[in-house]
Amino acid sequence: MSITVGQIILDAQRVANGAKDLEARTNALLVEAEGNNRQIETMKQFRDDLDSLNKLCRDKSNADMVNRINQQNPSIREIRQENRELKASLEDHQRALELIMHKYREHMHHKILNSKVNLKDTYNAKLSEVVRQQEEKISEMAAVMQKAASMDDEALNRELEMMQRLRIENQGLREMLQISQQFGSASCRFNVDEKAIQTEADVSSVQQTQHQLDNRKGLLNDSNAIETISFFQLKGKSSSRWLINAKRRTLEPIERNVWLYAILERILNALCVRRYSVLIPRFLLPVPTASMPNHLSKIRIVCWRADSNSSFTLSPLIASVLSLVAHKILINIPENAEKKSSLLCEISHSTGPDFTNPDFYRSQNLVNLPQFAAQVFNRHPKKFEFDPNDLKDWHDEEAYQKALARKGLGEQGQPAELVNPDKEKERTMFRANGYNAMLSDQISLNRSVPDIRNPGCIHKKYLSKLPQVSIVIPFYDEHWSPLLRSCFAILNRTPPELLKEIILVDDASTKEFLGEKLEKYVSQYVPKTRIVRLPERSGLIVARLAGAKVATADILIFFDSHVEPNYNWLPPLIDPIARNPRACVCPFIDVIAYNTFEYRSQDEGARGAFDWRFYYKRLPLLKEDLEDKTKPFRSPIMAGGLFAIGRDFFWELGGYDEGLDIWGGEQYELSFKIWMCGGEMLDAPCSRVGHIYRGPGGHLSNPRTNDFLHKNYKRVAEVWMDEYKEYLYMREPNRYAKLDAGDLTKQKALREKLQCKSFKWFMEEIAFDLPKKYPPIEPPDYASGAIRSDTSNNLCIDTLNVGHRQEVGLYPCASDLVYPQSNQYWALSWHKDLRLKMKADCLDVSESYRNAPVVLYECHLQGGNQLWQYDVENKWLVHGSGKSCLEADLKNHKVYVNRCDPANLKMKWSFGHVNRTALAELKINKHQVSEEEGL
């Protein structure tokens, strides 16, 4: 009998469904068994009551005792009978399950043996079909590329014709300029009202002015005082500069100045936004037209005051641009026009909005232009005005005292627990979110947290004049209460004059309550908050960029969607940015327990770093960082989730690389850019923010099937890491060799434009101590493989698939002790810690009492609880200072740490592989160090 692979799969699915049904029945039996246990407990209680009854009845008559016993006997008999029935039912179910699995194994074995499928021929046929399809696609692409090349040639010819026509036109303008210099005069005054930003009313005024110009009867109606405008071109080798001067307080009649009218007909409507010492045109756009060349579809024009001593080279195609733009120019002159009257204007290509798209001209885009100006046009981060001696205590003492007085479930960040919860519902909600969502729903959205700051932070003062912030919070299928608690915690503990807006970016969530219900709730109860929704799941990076693009404040703060800021968190976070607009500042991140919502400190500070697999790591604080524990300190790498940065500086750095997909690598890319391109990154100890780290199995699904994470890593390495990228690739050479990083032209051009330093400079000046902890080429391990107990040849140390802070134990050993499966593959590394070979998790012992448990914890490279040595002679795994050893509990399949005992055989262990040479060198080095210390 023949059988297909598809039929086997269908059979397997049916059997799997049957197994699920059996599992459900088993769960039901377990529930019944739990009921039995409760009845047994009832019987125990009954026995205790009976004992007490016997005690009371010793002095009573036998008749009373007989009566009482007769009353209790029926219930005992009923319970025993029920127990016997339940036990028999459970045994029947177990036998049925074993029979079904036996039949299933026999059936699958029979079908596989009788299968005559030729997998090789099937695979070759499918491969041939794939090759044929690829050939067809390549042929289609070749035809498209040929057509595109032909269209490009035609566009180039049209462009050359246009350039020739413009040269002739420009010559005519020169002749008009010469005529006006000989015969022009000034006779009419030009009165205006000063405005900072042009409005739609100004646009209609411009249209009216255009009508007057067409009739050659009116005067140019500007929004600032301008008298005479002269216009001339300065030629260079490959570019042009255009200088516009406003010297007098009058404007000559258009009728007399034919040359001025001719120039104004060819210049765009320049509705300017005045930003401090820089003038940025708000609406300097070419007229949308189908005949416009692609390379002119996006331009930018930036004006600087001449007194700033700045000059900027313009595009050599400026003549073509000016011939395509609208019919007049309006130039805002800043206050004190007599002193600051000259403007230098730049026109060049831009990666900003598509000006040829008619949708860009809608009112919403016009309203958002001022906030977008710094992103597209400005070259330098805005400098904030401040007085270093004008300081302020930003604490809200009244709100602080009210928060400290709050009591209730989870208040003051205390661990919380529900009384008699629905366990099944609790487990379901935990699996969906990665934390105890049912408990979260019972904790107040305005709950208080403990003030765990350094005492020196409580009385610390910051600049009294600080810029406003926009807080961007991306979310995807976040649970209701943690998301809203994040918003209320921000509102409750942030000075209102500093908080401009909270922007929630919905990355196409699927939970129904995150739709219209959230919109209504936010609009009614959550002030200063708005929601931006992405049309499809795009990932963390794209969501953050979307929020940043609509942000309007001077400083951007990026948060995750399950955070709780601590008291007075904002001033210490943004004070360094107010002093240095090229600074990026990260808060201290505290832990909100995923199971109890306890708010606790993670540590008291460390510097961010990475290893050469791009795992985020931490370096100890430097000596100078410890002198004042309230002062911000420099950190090479950010954790990535929570940080503040000036909006102008963020966009000067290009924001995030838009080629990075979903999440991963973005914190390294931004950290490298900040340091290598003229900025600095700080951690602020007095700014603390609690964050929920999801529990086991709580990570949300990703919409990609490709290896987007390592593709992101490769993009970052190729653009920023120079020759150091090879150390990353050598960890997983096969993986990186197969990955295509995509088009990196834009990112490399950005690095060149910003004149960023080399990665070698970063490693030597900023992360100078990183190679000591995480060397590019690691020394060999002292021992590796499975760790087997010598008292039992078949039990090895195993993670048992537990999470952090949970105990490891013993499990039957893998067949290959040198290269076992990942949960038994340990290494005694050169850091002298016992770590999983494939992960950065170590064996950690934090207790010192007898039978101290051994738990799994993230490797911190600080020794202490994770310091281990291997005594080859005694076969001991020695922990810490050398007095405690690892011991096997064979009966319970657990491991403990107890005082070393040569007579205790349970303390003897064997590795799959022992590097005796490295251990011998370690012993020699320790002996030399001991002798030096003795001297």
Coordinates of C-alpha atoms in Angstrom, one line a residue, residues 43-579:
M43 CA -10.7 13.4 56.0
K44 CA -7.5 14.4 57.8
Q45 CA -9.4 17.2 59.5
F46 CA -12.1 14.7 60.4
R47 CA -9.6 12.4 61.9
D48 CA -8.2 15.2 64.0
D49 CA -11.7 16.1 65.1
L50 CA -12.3 12.4 65.9
D51 CA -9.1 12.3 68.0
S52 CA -10.3 15.4 69.9
L53 CA -13.7 13.8 70.2
N54 CA -12.1 10.6 71.7
K55 CA -10.2 12.7 74.1
L56 CA -13.4 14.5 75.3
C57 CA -15.3 11.2 75.5
R58 CA -12.8 9.4 77.7
D59 CA -14.8 10.5 80.8
K60 CA -18.2 10.0 79.2
S61 CA -20.4 7.0 78.9
N62 CA -19.9 4.4 76.2
A63 CA -23.4 5.1 75.0
D64 CA -22.6 8.6 74.0
M65 CA -19.5 7.5 72.1
V66 CA -21.3 4.8 70.3
N67 CA -24.0 7.3 69.2
R68 CA -21.4 9.7 67.8
I69 CA -19.4 7.0 66.0
N70 CA -22.6 5.8 64.4
Q71 CA -23.3 9.3 63.2
Q72 CA -19.8 9.6 61.5
N73 CA -19.5 6.1 60.0
P74 CA -21.9 6.7 57.0
S75 CA -19.9 9.7 55.8
I76 CA -16.6 7.8 56.1
R77 CA -18.0 4.9 54.1
E78 CA -19.3 7.2 51.4
I79 CA -15.9 9.0 51.1
R80 CA -14.0 5.7 50.9
Q81 CA -16.4 4.4 48.2
E82 CA -16.0 7.6 46.2
N83 CA -12.2 7.4 46.5
R84 CA -12.2 3.8 45.2
E85 CA -14.3 4.8 42.2
L86 CA -12.1 7.8 41.4
K87 CA -9.0 5.7 41.6
A88 CA -10.4 3.1 39.3
S89 CA -11.5 5.8 36.8
L90 CA -8.1 7.3 36.8
E91 CA -6.4 4.0 36.2
D92 CA -8.8 3.3 33.3
H93 CA -8.0 6.6 31.7
Q94 CA -4.2 6.0 32.0
R95 CA -4.5 2.6 30.4
A96 CA -6.6 4.0 27.6
L97 CA -4.0 6.7 26.9
E98 CA -1.2 4.2 26.9
L99 CA -3.2 2.0 24.4
I100 CA -3.9 4.9 22.1
M101 CA -0.2 6.0 22.0
H102 CA 0.9 2.3 21.4
K103 CA -1.6 2.0 18.5
Y104 CA -0.4 5.4 17.1
R105 CA 3.3 4.3 17.1
E106 CA 2.5 1.0 15.4
H107 CA 0.3 2.7 12.8
M108 CA 2.9 5.4 11.9
H109 CA 5.7 2.8 11.8
H110 CA 3.7 0.6 9.5
K111 CA 2.8 3.5 7.1
I112 CA 6.4 4.8 7.0
L113 CA 7.8 1.3 6.2
N114 CA 5.2 0.8 3.4
S115 CA 5.7 4.2 1.9
K116 CA 7.2 4.2 -1.6
V117 CA 7.7 8.0 -2.0
N118 CA 10.8 8.9 -3.9
L119 CA 11.8 12.0 -2.0
K120 CA 14.8 12.6 -4.2
D121 CA 12.8 12.7 -7.5
T122 CA 10.1 14.9 -5.8
Y123 CA 12.7 17.4 -4.6
N124 CA 14.4 17.5 -8.0
A125 CA 11.1 18.2 -9.7
K126 CA 10.3 21.0 -7.4
L127 CA 13.8 22.5 -7.8
S128 CA 13.4 22.4 -11.6
E129 CA 10.1 24.3 -11.3
V130 CA 11.6 26.9 -9.0
V131 CA 14.5 27.4 -11.5
R132 CA 12.1 27.8 -14.3
Q133 CA 10.1 30.4 -12.4
Q134 CA 13.2 32.3 -11.5
E135 CA 14.3 32.4 -15.2
E136 CA 10.9 33.9 -16.2
K137 CA 11.2 36.5 -13.4
I138 CA 14.8 37.4 -14.6
S139 CA 13.6 37.8 -18.2
E140 CA 10.8 40.1 -17.0
M141 CA 13.2 42.1 -14.9
A142 CA 15.6 42.4 -17.9
A143 CA 12.8 43.8 -20.1
V144 CA 11.7 46.2 -17.4
M145 CA 15.3 47.4 -16.9
Q146 CA 15.7 47.9 -20.6
K147 CA 12.6 50.0 -20.7
A148 CA 13.6 52.0 -17.7
A149 CA 17.0 52.7 -19.3
S150 CA 15.3 54.0 -22.4
M151 CA 13.0 56.2 -20.4
D152 CA 16.1 57.6 -18.5
D153 CA 17.8 58.4 -21.8
E154 CA 14.7 60.3 -22.9
A155 CA 14.5 62.2 -19.6
L156 CA 18.2 63.1 -19.9
N157 CA 17.6 64.5 -23.4
R158 CA 14.7 66.6 -22.2
E159 CA 16.7 67.8 -19.3
L160 CA 19.6 68.9 -21.6
E161 CA 17.2 70.8 -23.8
M162 CA 15.7 72.5 -20.7
M163 CA 19.2 73.5 -19.5
Q164 CA 20.0 75.1 -22.9
R165 CA 16.7 77.0 -22.8
L166 CA 17.4 78.2 -19.3
R167 CA 20.9 79.4 -20.2
I168 CA 19.4 81.6 -22.9
E169 CA 16.8 82.9 -20.5
N170 CA 19.4 83.6 -17.9
Q171 CA 21.3 85.7 -20.4
G172 CA 18.2 87.8 -20.9
L173 CA 17.9 88.3 -17.2
R174 CA 21.5 89.5 -17.0
E175 CA 20.6 92.1 -19.7
M176 CA 17.6 93.2 -17.7
L177 CA 19.7 93.5 -14.6
Q178 CA 22.1 95.8 -16.4
I179 CA 19.2 97.9 -17.6
S180 CA 17.7 98.2 -14.1
Q181 CA 21.1 99.3 -12.7
Q182 CA 21.2 102.1 -15.1
F183 CA 17.6 103.3 -14.9
G184 CA 16.0 102.0 -11.7
S185 CA 14.8 104.3 -8.8
A186 CA 13.1 104.1 -5.4
S187 CA 10.0 106.1 -4.7
C188 CA 7.4 104.0 -2.8
R189 CA 7.4 102.9 0.8
F190 CA 6.7 99.3 1.7
N191 CA 4.9 98.8 5.1
V192 CA 4.5 95.3 6.6
D193 CA 3.5 93.4 9.8
E194 CA 6.1 91.0 11.3
K195 CA 5.0 87.4 11.7
A196 CA 7.0 84.3 12.7
I197 CA 5.0 81.7 10.7
Q198 CA 2.9 82.3 7.6
T199 CA -0.7 81.1 7.8
E200 CA -3.3 80.1 5.2
A201 CA -4.5 83.7 5.3
D202 CA -0.9 84.7 4.1
V203 CA -1.2 82.2 1.3
S204 CA -4.4 84.0 0.0
S205 CA -2.5 87.3 0.4
V206 CA 0.3 85.9 -1.7
Q207 CA -2.2 84.9 -4.4
Q208 CA -3.6 88.4 -4.4
T209 CA -0.1 89.8 -4.7
Q210 CA 0.5 87.5 -7.7
H211 CA -2.5 89.0 -9.4
Q212 CA -1.1 92.5 -8.8
L213 CA 2.2 91.5 -10.2
D214 CA 0.6 90.1 -13.3
N215 CA -1.1 93.4 -14.0
R216 CA 2.2 95.3 -13.2
K217 CA 0.2 97.8 -11.1
G218 CA 0.8 96.8 -7.4
L219 CA 3.6 96.5 -5.0
L220 CA 5.0 93.3 -3.5
N221 CA 3.1 92.7 -0.2
D222 CA 5.6 91.1 2.1
S223 CA 5.3 90.1 5.8
N224 CA 8.4 92.0 6.9
A225 CA 10.1 95.3 6.1
I226 CA 12.0 95.1 2.9
E227 CA 13.1 98.0 0.7
T228 CA 15.3 97.2 -2.3
I229 CA 16.2 93.7 -3.4
S230 CA 19.2 93.1 -5.6
F231 CA 19.8 89.7 -7.1
F232 CA 23.0 88.4 -8.6
Q233 CA 24.8 85.1 -9.3
L234 CA 28.3 84.2 -8.1
K235 CA 29.9 81.5 -10.3
G236 CA 32.0 78.7 -9.0
K237 CA 33.7 75.7 -10.5
S238 CA 30.7 73.4 -10.2
S239 CA 28.1 75.2 -8.2
S240 CA 26.4 78.6 -7.7
R241 CA 25.6 80.8 -4.7
W242 CA 22.7 83.2 -4.5
L243 CA 22.8 86.2 -2.2
I244 CA 19.7 88.2 -1.5
N245 CA 20.3 91.6 0.2
A246 CA 17.7 93.9 1.8
K247 CA 19.3 97.3 2.5
R248 CA 16.8 100.1 2.4
R249 CA 13.2 100.5 3.7
T250 CA 11.5 101.1 0.4
L251 CA 10.7 99.0 -2.7
E252 CA 10.7 100.4 -6.2
P253 CA 7.5 100.2 -8.2
I254 CA 7.2 97.1 -10.3
E255 CA 6.4 99.1 -13.4
R256 CA 9.8 100.8 -13.3
N257 CA 11.7 97.6 -12.3
V258 CA 11.0 95.2 -15.2
W259 CA 14.0 93.1 -14.2
L260 CA 12.7 92.5 -10.7
Y261 CA 9.4 91.3 -12.0
A262 CA 11.1 88.9 -14.3
I263 CA 13.1 87.5 -11.5
L264 CA 10.1 87.2 -9.2
E265 CA 8.2 85.3 -11.8
R266 CA 10.7 82.5 -11.6
I267 CA 11.1 82.1 -7.8
L268 CA 9.0 80.0 -5.4
N269 CA 6.6 81.2 -2.8
A270 CA 8.9 81.3 0.3
L271 CA 6.7 81.3 3.3
C272 CA 9.5 81.3 6.0
V273 CA 9.6 80.0 9.5
R274 CA 12.0 81.9 11.7
R275 CA 13.9 79.5 14.0
Y276 CA 16.2 81.4 16.3
S277 CA 19.3 82.4 14.4
V278 CA 18.4 80.4 11.3
L279 CA 15.7 81.2 8.7
I280 CA 14.2 78.0 7.3
P281 CA 11.7 78.3 4.4
R282 CA 8.5 76.6 5.3
F283 CA 7.1 76.2 1.8
L284 CA 9.9 76.6 -0.7
L285 CA 8.5 74.0 -3.1
P286 CA 8.5 73.3 -6.8
V287 CA 5.2 73.4 -8.6
P288 CA 4.0 69.7 -9.1
T289 CA 4.2 68.8 -12.7
A290 CA 4.5 65.6 -14.7
S291 CA 7.4 67.1 -16.7
M292 CA 9.6 67.7 -13.7
P293 CA 12.8 65.6 -13.7
N294 CA 13.0 63.0 -10.9
H295 CA 16.1 64.5 -9.5
L296 CA 14.3 67.8 -8.9
S297 CA 11.2 66.3 -7.3
K298 CA 12.7 66.9 -3.8
I299 CA 14.6 70.0 -3.0
R300 CA 15.5 72.0 0.1
I301 CA 16.4 75.7 0.4
V302 CA 17.9 76.9 3.7
C303 CA 18.6 80.6 4.5
W304 CA 21.2 81.8 7.0
R305 CA 22.0 85.3 8.1
A306 CA 25.1 86.7 6.6
D307 CA 26.3 87.9 10.0
S308 CA 26.7 84.2 11.1
N309 CA 29.8 84.0 8.8
S310 CA 28.4 80.9 7.2
S311 CA 28.3 80.0 3.5
F312 CA 27.0 76.9 1.9
T313 CA 27.6 75.4 -1.6
L314 CA 24.4 75.0 -3.6
S315 CA 23.4 72.5 -6.2
P316 CA 24.8 73.1 -9.7
L317 CA 21.3 72.6 -11.0
I318 CA 20.0 75.7 -9.3
A319 CA 19.1 77.4 -12.6
S320 CA 16.9 74.5 -13.5
V321 CA 15.2 74.6 -10.1
L322 CA 14.5 78.3 -10.3
S323 CA 12.9 77.9 -13.8
L324 CA 10.5 75.3 -12.4
V325 CA 9.3 77.1 -9.3
A326 CA 6.4 79.5 -8.8
H327 CA 6.2 83.2 -9.6
K328 CA 7.3 85.4 -6.7
I329 CA 9.5 85.4 -3.5
L330 CA 8.6 86.6 0.0
I331 CA 11.5 86.7 2.4
N332 CA 11.0 87.2 6.2
I333 CA 13.6 89.5 7.6
P334 CA 14.3 88.8 11.4
E335 CA 13.9 91.5 14.0
N336 CA 16.4 94.3 13.9
A337 CA 16.4 94.2 10.2
E338 CA 18.9 97.0 9.9
K339 CA 21.5 95.0 11.7
K340 CA 20.7 91.6 10.2
S341 CA 19.6 92.1 6.7
S342 CA 21.5 89.7 4.5
L343 CA 20.4 86.1 3.8
L344 CA 22.3 83.3 2.2
C345 CA 19.9 80.8 0.7
E346 CA 20.8 77.2 -0.2
I347 CA 18.9 75.0 -2.7
S348 CA 19.8 71.3 -2.8
H349 CA 18.4 67.8 -2.9
S350 CA 16.6 66.5 0.2
T351 CA 15.4 63.2 1.6
G352 CA 12.4 64.9 3.1
P353 CA 8.7 64.8 2.0
D354 CA 7.7 64.3 -1.7
F355 CA 6.9 67.9 -2.7
T356 CA 5.4 66.6 -6.1
N357 CA 2.7 64.7 -4.3
P358 CA -0.5 66.8 -4.3
D359 CA -1.4 65.3 -0.9
F360 CA 1.5 67.2 0.6
Y361 CA -0.3 70.5 0.0
R362 CA -3.3 69.7 2.2
S363 CA -3.9 71.8 5.3
Q364 CA -2.7 69.1 7.7
N365 CA 0.7 69.0 6.1
L366 CA 1.0 72.7 6.1
V367 CA 0.2 72.8 9.8
N368 CA 2.9 70.2 10.5
L369 CA 5.5 72.0 8.5
P370 CA 7.1 74.0 11.3
Q371 CA 7.7 70.8 13.3
F372 CA 9.0 69.0 10.3
A373 CA 11.4 71.9 9.4
A374 CA 14.1 70.8 11.8
Q375 CA 13.9 67.3 10.5
V376 CA 14.4 68.1 6.9
F377 CA 16.1 71.5 6.7
N378 CA 18.1 72.3 9.8
R379 CA 21.8 71.3 9.9
H380 CA 22.6 71.9 13.5
P381 CA 20.8 71.0 16.7
K382 CA 19.1 73.9 18.4
K383 CA 21.0 75.5 21.3
F384 CA 18.8 76.0 24.3
E385 CA 19.0 79.2 26.3
F386 CA 19.8 78.8 30.0
D387 CA 21.5 80.4 32.9
P388 CA 23.8 77.9 34.6
N389 CA 23.3 79.7 37.9
D390 CA 19.5 79.8 37.8
L391 CA 18.6 76.4 39.4
K392 CA 15.3 75.0 40.7
D393 CA 14.0 72.2 42.8
W394 CA 11.4 70.6 40.5
H395 CA 9.8 68.3 43.1
D396 CA 6.0 68.6 43.6
E397 CA 6.1 68.2 47.4
E398 CA 2.3 68.1 47.8
A399 CA 1.9 65.3 45.1
Y400 CA 4.9 63.5 46.6
Q401 CA 3.4 63.4 50.1
K402 CA 0.0 62.2 48.8
A403 CA 1.7 59.4 46.9
L404 CA 3.6 58.3 50.0
A405 CA 0.4 58.1 51.9
R406 CA -1.4 55.8 49.4
K407 CA -2.3 52.3 50.6
G408 CA -3.7 49.3 48.8
L409 CA -2.9 46.4 46.5
G410 CA 0.5 47.0 44.9
E411 CA 0.9 50.5 46.4
Q412 CA 4.4 51.7 47.2
G413 CA 5.6 49.1 44.7
Q414 CA 5.0 46.3 47.2
P415 CA 4.6 42.7 45.8
A416 CA 0.9 41.9 45.2
E417 CA -1.0 38.7 45.1
L418 CA -4.6 37.9 44.3
V419 CA -6.8 35.9 46.8
N420 CA -8.3 32.8 45.3
P421 CA -7.8 33.8 41.6
D422 CA -9.1 31.8 38.7
K423 CA -5.9 29.9 38.0
E424 CA -6.8 28.9 34.4
K425 CA -7.7 32.4 33.4
E426 CA -4.5 33.7 35.1
R427 CA -2.3 31.3 33.2
T428 CA -4.1 32.2 29.9
M429 CA -3.6 35.9 30.4
F430 CA 0.1 35.4 31.5
R431 CA 0.8 33.4 28.3
A432 CA -0.7 36.2 26.2
N433 CA 1.3 39.0 27.8
G434 CA 4.3 37.6 29.5
Y435 CA 3.3 39.0 32.9
N436 CA 0.5 38.6 35.4
A437 CA -2.2 40.7 33.6
M438 CA -5.0 39.6 35.9
L439 CA -3.1 41.0 38.9
S440 CA -2.3 44.1 36.9
D441 CA -6.0 44.8 36.3
Q442 CA -6.6 44.8 40.1
I443 CA -3.8 47.3 40.8
S444 CA -4.6 51.0 40.6
L445 CA -3.6 52.8 37.3
N446 CA -2.4 55.7 39.6
R447 CA -0.5 53.5 42.0
S448 CA 2.4 54.8 44.0
V449 CA 6.0 53.5 43.7
P450 CA 8.9 53.5 46.3
D451 CA 11.4 56.3 46.2
I452 CA 14.6 54.3 45.7
R453 CA 16.7 57.1 44.4
N454 CA 20.1 57.9 45.9
P455 CA 19.5 60.2 48.9
G456 CA 21.6 62.9 47.3
C457 CA 19.0 63.1 44.4
I458 CA 16.2 64.3 46.7
H459 CA 17.6 67.8 47.2
K460 CA 19.4 68.2 43.9
K461 CA 18.4 71.2 41.8
Y462 CA 18.4 71.5 38.0
L463 CA 18.1 74.3 35.4
S464 CA 15.0 76.4 36.0
K465 CA 14.4 76.8 32.3
L466 CA 14.2 73.4 30.6
P467 CA 12.8 72.5 27.2
Q468 CA 9.5 70.6 26.7
V469 CA 9.4 66.9 25.8
S470 CA 7.4 64.7 23.5
I471 CA 7.2 61.1 24.9
V472 CA 6.8 58.4 22.2
I473 CA 5.4 55.1 23.3
P474 CA 5.1 52.4 20.6
F475 CA 2.8 49.4 21.5
Y476 CA 1.6 46.2 20.0
D477 CA -1.1 44.1 21.6
E478 CA -0.2 45.6 25.0
H479 CA -2.5 44.8 27.8
W480 CA -4.9 47.5 28.9
S481 CA -3.8 48.3 32.4
P482 CA 0.0 48.4 32.0
L483 CA -0.4 50.7 28.9
L484 CA -2.6 53.1 30.7
R485 CA -0.6 52.9 33.9
S486 CA 2.4 54.0 31.9
C487 CA 0.5 57.1 30.8
F488 CA -0.8 58.0 34.2
A489 CA 2.6 57.4 35.9
I490 CA 4.1 59.9 33.4
L491 CA 1.3 62.5 34.0
N492 CA 1.4 62.1 37.8
R493 CA 5.2 62.5 38.2
T494 CA 6.1 64.9 35.4
P495 CA 6.1 68.7 35.7
P496 CA 3.1 69.7 33.5
E497 CA 5.0 72.7 32.0
L498 CA 7.7 70.3 30.7
L499 CA 5.4 67.7 29.2
K500 CA 4.0 68.8 25.8
E501 CA 2.5 65.5 24.6
I502 CA 2.4 61.7 24.9
I503 CA 2.3 60.0 21.5
L504 CA 1.0 56.4 21.6
V505 CA 2.0 54.6 18.3
D506 CA -0.2 51.5 17.6
D507 CA 1.8 49.0 15.5
A508 CA -1.4 47.5 14.1
S509 CA -2.5 45.8 17.3
T510 CA -5.1 43.0 17.0
K511 CA -6.7 43.3 20.4
E512 CA -10.2 44.8 20.1
F513 CA -10.0 47.0 23.2
L514 CA -7.0 48.8 21.8
G515 CA -9.1 50.3 19.0
E516 CA -12.1 52.5 19.5
K517 CA -12.4 51.8 23.2
L518 CA -8.8 53.1 23.7
E519 CA -9.5 56.2 21.5
K520 CA -12.5 57.2 23.7
Y521 CA -10.8 56.5 27.0
V522 CA -7.7 58.5 26.0
S523 CA -9.7 61.4 24.7
Q524 CA -11.8 61.6 27.9
Y525 CA -9.4 60.7 30.7
V526 CA -5.7 60.9 29.5
P527 CA -4.8 64.6 28.8
K528 CA -1.9 65.6 26.4
T529 CA -2.1 62.2 24.8
R530 CA -2.8 61.2 21.2
I531 CA -2.7 57.9 19.2
V532 CA -0.9 57.4 15.9
R533 CA -1.9 54.1 14.1
L534 CA 0.2 52.3 11.6
P535 CA -1.7 50.5 8.8
E536 CA 0.3 47.3 9.2
R537 CA 2.6 45.6 11.6
S538 CA 6.0 47.3 11.0
G539 CA 8.0 46.7 14.2
L540 CA 9.5 48.8 17.0
I541 CA 11.9 50.8 14.8
V542 CA 9.4 52.0 12.3
A543 CA 6.9 52.7 15.1
R544 CA 9.4 54.9 16.9
L545 CA 10.2 56.8 13.7
A546 CA 6.5 57.4 13.1
G547 CA 6.1 58.8 16.5
A548 CA 9.2 61.0 16.2
K549 CA 8.0 62.4 12.9
V550 CA 4.8 63.9 14.4
A551 CA 6.4 65.0 17.7
T552 CA 6.5 68.8 18.2
A553 CA 8.6 69.3 21.4
D554 CA 12.3 70.1 21.4
I555 CA 13.3 66.8 23.1
L556 CA 12.2 63.3 22.2
I557 CA 11.8 60.6 24.9
F558 CA 11.3 57.0 23.8
F559 CA 9.6 54.6 26.3
D560 CA 8.3 51.1 26.2
S561 CA 4.6 50.5 26.8
H562 CA 4.9 49.0 30.3
V563 CA 6.9 51.5 32.4
E564 CA 6.4 53.5 35.6
P565 CA 8.6 56.6 36.0
N566 CA 9.8 57.3 39.5
Y567 CA 9.6 60.7 41.4
N568 CA 11.1 63.7 39.7
W569 CA 12.4 61.6 36.9
L570 CA 12.3 64.2 34.1
P571 CA 14.5 67.2 35.1
P572 CA 17.7 65.1 35.7
L573 CA 17.0 63.3 32.3
I574 CA 16.8 66.5 30.2
D575 CA 19.1 68.9 32.1
P576 CA 22.2 67.5 30.4
I577 CA 20.5 68.0 27.0
A578 CA 19.6 71.6 27.8
R579 CA 23.3 72.2 28.5

